[in-house]
PDB file of C-alpha atoms in Angstrom:
ATOM      1  CA  GLY P   1     -34.203   5.542 -30.679  1.00 49.00           C
ATOM      2  CA  ALA P   2     -35.763   3.359 -27.966  1.00 49.00           C
ATOM      3  CA  VAL P   3     -32.775   1.064 -27.531  1.00 52.00           C
ATOM      4  CA  PRO P   4     -30.182   3.720 -26.542  1.00 53.00           C
ATOM      5  CA  LEU P   5     -32.706   5.242 -24.162  1.00 51.00           C
ATOM      6  CA  LEU P   6     -33.225   1.951 -22.354  1.00 51.00           C
ATOM      7  CA  SER P   7     -29.502   1.330 -21.977  1.00 48.00           C
ATOM      8  CA  ALA P   8     -28.986   4.887 -20.746  1.00 49.00           C
ATOM      9  CA  GLU P   9     -31.716   4.421 -18.153  1.00 48.00           C
ATOM     10  CA  LYS P  10     -30.173   1.154 -17.045  1.00 45.00           C
ATOM     11  CA  LYS P  11     -26.798   2.848 -16.647  1.00 46.00           C
ATOM     12  CA  ILE P  12     -28.255   5.492 -14.333  1.00 48.00           C
ATOM     13  CA  SER P  13     -29.840   2.913 -12.064  1.00 49.00           C
ATOM     14  CA  THR P  14     -26.604   0.950 -11.595  1.00 62.00           C
ATOM     15  CA  GLU P  15     -24.494   3.989 -10.779  1.00 78.00           C
ATOM     16  CA  LYS P  16     -23.574   4.184  -7.130  1.00 84.00           C
ATOM     17  CA  PRO P  17     -22.648   7.322  -5.183  1.00 83.00           C
ATOM     18  CA  MET P  18     -19.045   6.207  -4.681  1.00 89.00           C
ATOM     19  CA  ASP P  19     -18.289   5.247  -8.302  1.00 90.00           C
ATOM     20  CA  TYR P  20     -16.818   8.608  -9.268  1.00 89.00           C
ATOM     21  CA  ILE P  21     -14.519   8.758  -6.230  1.00 92.00           C
ATOM     22  CA  VAL P  22     -13.345   5.192  -6.828  1.00 94.00           C
ATOM     23  CA  GLN P  23     -12.567   6.009 -10.483  1.00 92.00           C
ATOM     24  CA  ASN P  24     -10.724   9.202  -9.500  1.00 92.00           C
ATOM     25  CA  ALA P  25      -8.466   7.312  -7.106  1.00 94.00           C
ATOM     26  CA  ALA P  26      -7.761   4.668  -9.729  1.00 93.00           C
ATOM     27  CA  VAL P  27      -6.230   7.209 -12.112  1.00 93.00           C
ATOM     28  CA  ASP P  28      -4.427   9.318  -9.489  1.00 93.00           C
ATOM     29  CA  PRO P  29      -0.692   8.427  -9.596  1.00 91.00           C
ATOM     30  CA  ALA P  30      -0.338   9.390  -5.922  1.00 92.00           C
ATOM     31  CA  THR P  31      -2.768   6.617  -4.914  1.00 94.00           C
ATOM     32  CA  LYS P  32      -0.705   3.740  -3.546  1.00 93.00           C
ATOM     33  CA  TRP P  33      -3.518   1.574  -2.161  1.00 95.00           C
ATOM     34  CA  ARG P  34      -7.286   1.609  -2.418  1.00 96.00           C
ATOM     35  CA  ARG P  35     -10.205  -0.610  -1.550  1.00 96.00           C
ATOM     36  CA  LEU P  36     -13.973  -0.430  -1.756  1.00 96.00           C
ATOM     37  CA  TYR P  37     -15.922  -2.246   0.952  1.00 96.00           C
ATOM     38  CA  ASN P  38     -19.582  -3.173   0.951  1.00 94.00           C
ATOM     39  CA  LEU P  39     -21.035  -2.436   4.386  1.00 92.00           C
ATOM     40  CA  GLY P  40     -24.452  -3.912   3.562  1.00 88.00           C
ATOM     41  CA  SER P  41     -27.788  -2.102   3.199  1.00 84.00           C
ATOM     42  CA  GLN P  42     -26.502  -0.581  -0.066  1.00 85.00           C
ATOM     43  CA  THR P  43     -23.837   1.311   1.877  1.00 90.00           C
ATOM     44  CA  GLU P  44     -20.220   1.444   0.738  1.00 94.00           C
ATOM     45  CA  LEU P  45     -16.944   2.533   2.254  1.00 96.00           C
ATOM     46  CA  PHE P  46     -13.956   3.596   0.172  1.00 97.00           C
ATOM     47  CA  VAL P  47     -10.434   3.864   1.551  1.00 97.00           C
ATOM     48  CA  SER P  48      -7.477   5.263  -0.373  1.00 96.00           C
ATOM     49  CA  VAL P  49      -3.876   5.875   0.624  1.00 96.00           C
ATOM     50  CA  ASN P  50      -1.968   8.634  -1.151  1.00 94.00           C
ATOM     51  CA  GLN P  51       1.743   9.187  -0.816  1.00 90.00           C
ATOM     52  CA  LEU P  52       2.615  12.867  -0.682  1.00 81.00           C
ATOM     53  CA  GLU P  53       6.283  13.174  -1.591  1.00 78.00           C
ATOM     54  CA  GLU P  54       6.608  16.884  -0.841  1.00 78.00           C
ATOM     55  CA  GLN P  55       5.165  16.451   2.651  1.00 80.00           C
ATOM     56  CA  GLY P  56       6.796  13.123   3.468  1.00 88.00           C
ATOM     57  CA  SER P  57       3.468  11.710   4.577  1.00 91.00           C
ATOM     58  CA  TYR P  58       0.600   9.413   3.708  1.00 93.00           C
ATOM     59  CA  THR P  59      -2.929  10.696   3.456  1.00 94.00           C
ATOM     60  CA  ILE P  60      -5.589   8.136   4.226  1.00 96.00           C
ATOM     61  CA  THR P  61      -8.985   9.217   2.930  1.00 96.00           C
ATOM     62  CA  ILE P  62     -12.061   7.338   4.105  1.00 97.00           C
ATOM     63  CA  THR P  63     -15.387   8.093   2.442  1.00 97.00           C
ATOM     64  CA  THR P  64     -18.829   6.560   2.912  1.00 95.00           C
ATOM     65  CA  ASP P  65     -22.331   7.062   1.593  1.00 93.00           C
ATOM     66  CA  ALA P  66     -23.853   5.916   4.896  1.00 91.00           C
ATOM     67  CA  ALA P  67     -27.041   7.807   5.658  1.00 88.00           C
ATOM     68  CA  PHE P  68     -26.389   8.301   9.388  1.00 89.00           C
ATOM     69  CA  PRO P  69     -23.436   9.871  11.260  1.00 92.00           C
ATOM     70  CA  PHE P  70     -20.340   7.648  11.275  1.00 93.00           C
ATOM     71  CA  VAL P  71     -17.373   7.463  13.641  1.00 96.00           C
ATOM     72  CA  LEU P  72     -13.943   6.046  12.784  1.00 97.00           C
ATOM     73  CA  HIS P  73     -12.670   4.025  15.780  1.00 97.00           C
ATOM     74  CA  TRP P  74      -8.985   3.621  14.941  1.00 97.00           C
ATOM     75  CA  GLY P  75      -5.552   2.565  16.064  1.00 97.00           C
ATOM     76  CA  VAL P  76      -2.198   1.896  14.448  1.00 96.00           C
ATOM     77  CA  ALA P  77       0.150  -1.022  14.009  1.00 94.00           C
ATOM     78  CA  LYS P  78       3.761  -0.076  14.578  1.00 91.00           C
ATOM     79  CA  THR P  79       6.474  -0.860  12.062  1.00 86.00           C
ATOM     80  CA  GLY P  80       8.224  -4.144  12.819  1.00 80.00           C
ATOM     81  CA  LYS P  81       5.484  -5.361  15.147  1.00 73.00           C
ATOM     82  CA  GLU P  82       2.844  -7.809  14.020  1.00 77.00           C
ATOM     83  CA  ARG P  83      -0.534  -6.356  13.222  1.00 81.00           C
ATOM     84  CA  LYS P  84      -1.191  -5.472  16.813  1.00 90.00           C
ATOM     85  CA  TRP P  85      -3.614  -2.660  17.566  1.00 94.00           C
ATOM     86  CA  ASN P  86      -2.018   0.257  19.430  1.00 95.00           C
ATOM     87  CA  PRO P  87      -3.676   3.504  20.451  1.00 95.00           C
ATOM     88  CA  PRO P  88      -2.533   6.205  18.028  1.00 94.00           C
ATOM     89  CA  PRO P  89      -0.258   8.940  19.356  1.00 92.00           C
ATOM     90  CA  ARG P  90      -2.095  12.236  19.736  1.00 91.00           C
ATOM     91  CA  ASP P  91       0.127  13.939  17.169  1.00 92.00           C
ATOM     92  CA  LEU P  92      -1.535  11.769  14.490  1.00 94.00           C
ATOM     93  CA  PHE P  93      -5.020  13.002  15.389  1.00 93.00           C
ATOM     94  CA  PRO P  94      -6.619  14.979  12.584  1.00 88.00           C
ATOM     95  CA  PRO P  95      -7.328  18.598  13.501  1.00 79.00           C
ATOM     96  CA  HIS P  96     -11.069  18.004  13.831  1.00 76.00           C
ATOM     97  CA  LEU P  97     -13.459  16.025  15.991  1.00 84.00           C
ATOM     98  CA  THR P  98     -11.107  13.438  17.444  1.00 91.00           C
ATOM     99  CA  GLU P  99     -10.769  12.211  21.004  1.00 93.00           C
ATOM    100  CA  MET P 100      -9.420   9.141  22.751  1.00 93.00           C
ATOM    101  CA  SER P 101     -12.024   6.420  23.176  1.00 90.00           C
ATOM    102  CA  GLU P 102     -13.301   5.696  26.679  1.00 88.00           C
ATOM    103  CA  ASP P 103     -11.032   2.661  27.034  1.00 88.00           C
ATOM    104  CA  LYS P 104      -8.001   4.713  25.818  1.00 92.00           C
ATOM    105  CA  LYS P 105      -7.199   2.000  23.239  1.00 94.00           C
ATOM    106  CA  ALA P 106      -8.312   3.920  20.161  1.00 96.00           C
ATOM    107  CA  ALA P 107      -9.090   7.320  18.754  1.00 96.00           C
ATOM    108  CA  ASP P 108     -12.623   8.210  17.724  1.00 96.00           C
ATOM    109  CA  THR P 109     -12.866  10.565  14.753  1.00 96.00           C
ATOM    110  CA  ILE P 110     -16.252  11.819  13.627  1.00 95.00           C
ATOM    111  CA  PHE P 111     -16.827  11.841   9.885  1.00 95.00           C
ATOM    112  CA  GLY P 112     -17.677  15.229   8.419  1.00 93.00           C
ATOM    113  CA  ASP P 113     -19.842  16.076   5.439  1.00 92.00           C
ATOM    114  CA  CYS P 114     -17.548  15.798   2.431  1.00 92.00           C
ATOM    115  CA  GLN P 115     -17.141  19.253   0.887  1.00 89.00           C
ATOM    116  CA  ASP P 116     -14.603  18.174  -1.762  1.00 90.00           C
ATOM    117  CA  ASP P 117     -15.638  18.694  -5.397  1.00 87.00           C
ATOM    118  CA  GLU P 118     -15.559  14.985  -6.132  1.00 88.00           C
ATOM    119  CA  CYS P 119     -18.185  14.419  -3.424  1.00 89.00           C
ATOM    120  CA  ASP P 120     -20.719  16.631  -5.151  1.00 85.00           C
ATOM    121  CA  ILE P 121     -22.631  13.693  -6.589  1.00 80.00           C
ATOM    122  CA  GLU P 122     -26.099  13.661  -8.069  1.00 80.00           C
ATOM    123  CA  LEU P 123     -27.821  10.397  -8.845  1.00 79.00           C
ATOM    124  CA  ILE P 124     -31.199  10.341 -10.555  1.00 74.00           C
ATOM    125  CA  GLY P 125     -31.666  14.021  -9.854  1.00 74.00           C
ATOM    126  CA  SER P 126     -31.036  14.041  -6.108  1.00 76.00           C
ATOM    127  CA  ARG P 127     -27.835  14.949  -4.320  1.00 76.00           C
ATOM    128  CA  VAL P 128     -26.237  12.156  -2.315  1.00 80.00           C
ATOM    129  CA  PRO P 129     -24.458  13.441   0.789  1.00 87.00           C
ATOM    130  CA  LEU P 130     -21.143  11.687   1.386  1.00 94.00           C
ATOM    131  CA  GLN P 131     -19.196  11.622   4.653  1.00 95.00           C
ATOM    132  CA  ARG P 132     -15.422  11.721   4.753  1.00 95.00           C
ATOM    133  CA  THR P 133     -12.544  11.814   7.147  1.00 95.00           C
ATOM    134  CA  ARG P 134      -8.859  12.117   6.386  1.00 94.00           C
ATOM    135  CA  LEU P 135      -5.792  11.136   8.394  1.00 95.00           C
ATOM    136  CA  ARG P 136      -2.251  12.246   7.681  1.00 94.00           C
ATOM    137  CA  ILE P 137       0.558  10.005   8.875  1.00 94.00           C
ATOM    138  CA  PRO P 138       4.203  11.057   8.411  1.00 93.00           C
ATOM    139  CA  TRP P 139       6.489   8.457   6.856  1.00 89.00           C
ATOM    140  CA  ASP P 140       8.710   8.543   9.910  1.00 89.00           C
ATOM    141  CA  ALA P 141       5.862   7.985  12.407  1.00 92.00           C
ATOM    142  CA  GLY P 142       6.791   4.300  12.684  1.00 91.00           C
ATOM    143  CA  VAL P 143       3.346   3.174  11.552  1.00 93.00           C
ATOM    144  CA  SER P 144       2.909   0.241   9.153  1.00 92.00           C
ATOM    145  CA  ASN P 145      -0.883  -0.107   9.157  1.00 94.00           C
ATOM    146  CA  LEU P 146      -3.930   1.892  10.078  1.00 96.00           C
ATOM    147  CA  MET P 147      -6.473  -0.336  11.814  1.00 96.00           C
ATOM    148  CA  PHE P 148     -10.079   0.595  12.386  1.00 97.00           C
ATOM    149  CA  VAL P 149     -13.678  -0.361  12.841  1.00 97.00           C
ATOM    150  CA  LEU P 150     -16.643   1.896  12.196  1.00 96.00           C
ATOM    151  CA  ARG P 151     -19.621   2.685  14.327  1.00 94.00           C
ATOM    152  CA  SER P 152     -22.733   4.762  14.114  1.00 93.00           C
ATOM    153  CA  ALA P 153     -22.488   7.908  16.210  1.00 92.00           C
ATOM    154  CA  ASP P 154     -25.174   6.540  18.545  1.00 93.00           C
ATOM    155  CA  LYS P 155     -23.108   3.319  19.051  1.00 92.00           C
ATOM    156  CA  SER P 156     -26.042   1.150  17.976  1.00 94.00           C
ATOM    157  CA  ARG P 157     -24.196  -0.320  14.959  1.00 93.00           C
ATOM    158  CA  TRP P 158     -20.614  -1.465  14.467  1.00 94.00           C
ATOM    159  CA  TYR P 159     -18.984  -2.383  11.170  1.00 95.00           C
ATOM    160  CA  LYS P 160     -15.959  -4.613  10.594  1.00 95.00           C
ATOM    161  CA  ASP P 161     -14.297  -6.128   7.551  1.00 95.00           C
ATOM    162  CA  GLY P 162     -16.081  -9.459   7.873  1.00 91.00           C
ATOM    163  CA  HIS P 163     -15.075 -10.564  11.371  1.00 93.00           C
ATOM    164  CA  ASN P 164     -11.859  -8.562  11.406  1.00 95.00           C
ATOM    165  CA  ASN P 165     -10.676  -5.009  11.808  1.00 96.00           C
ATOM    166  CA  PHE P 166     -10.215  -3.008   8.638  1.00 97.00           C
ATOM    167  CA  ILE P 167      -6.478  -2.930   7.950  1.00 96.00           C
ATOM    168  CA  VAL P 168      -4.942  -0.304   5.689  1.00 96.00           C
ATOM    169  CA  PRO P 169      -1.269  -0.881   4.772  1.00 93.00           C
ATOM    170  CA  LEU P 170       1.001   2.110   4.447  1.00 91.00           C
ATOM    171  CA  PRO P 171       3.185   1.261   1.460  1.00 79.00           C
ATOM    172  CA  GLY P 172       6.909   1.222   2.052  1.00 67.00           C
ATOM    173  CA  ALA P 173       6.526   1.872   5.774  1.00 54.00           C
ATOM    174  CA  SER P 174       7.155  -1.765   6.499  1.00 44.00           C
ATOM    175  CA  SER P 175       8.341  -3.362   3.274  1.00 44.00           C
ATOM    176  CA  LEU P 176      11.005  -5.319   5.163  1.00 40.00           C
ATOM    177  CA  HIS P 177       8.438  -6.563   7.664  1.00 41.00           C
ATOM    178  CA  LEU P 178       6.022  -7.524   4.876  1.00 41.00           C
ATOM    179  CA  GLN P 179       8.742  -9.588   3.184  1.00 42.00           C
ATOM    180  CA  ILE P 180       9.470 -11.414   6.440  1.00 42.00           C
ATOM    181  CA  VAL P 181       5.800 -12.108   7.024  1.00 44.00           C
ATOM    182  CA  SER P 182       5.259 -13.393   3.504  1.00 43.00           C
ATOM    183  CA  THR P 183       8.136 -15.887   3.798  1.00 45.00           C
ATOM    184  CA  LEU P 184       6.562 -17.223   6.986  1.00 46.00           C
ATOM    185  CA  GLY P 185       3.451 -17.943   4.966  1.00 43.00           C
ATOM    186  CA  TYR P 186       0.995 -15.898   6.979  1.00 39.00           C
TER     187      TYR P 186
END
């Protein structure tokens, strides 16, 4: 029985803390958009957008396995405008740990320890703490994209999507605009 044991061991070592969450989102019919980002230093960020019919809103869930406190520095792009960063209206702030940034151009939301069942992850016998924050944006808020960068709570490190802001599309919020943009060949 040595061969199965070796392959089982190999499987454990390649598992990453976010795998389970990523797989959950993939099979959830409410998930309209999802993406996993590699932030370097074996750290990942997972973003999913769920459409909640009964509440008429999108829920954007952002989870990371970063080992130090993270802050979401975010703004919104308005429907019908190009992907221009706007400070989010205060009524979109989540109910926890959010304030306007010093320059008033963004909101800063502190990630919390993820208490959801799917975040209770053990890899190779030790629990991996995940951080998560969640934004709820009503369909009629006039928002087509969430835009953000990440920073460490001490402001020593900033994370972007390559050289750009992270951009999360809200499906259906700007389908007309997306069609126009795609015909212009952007």
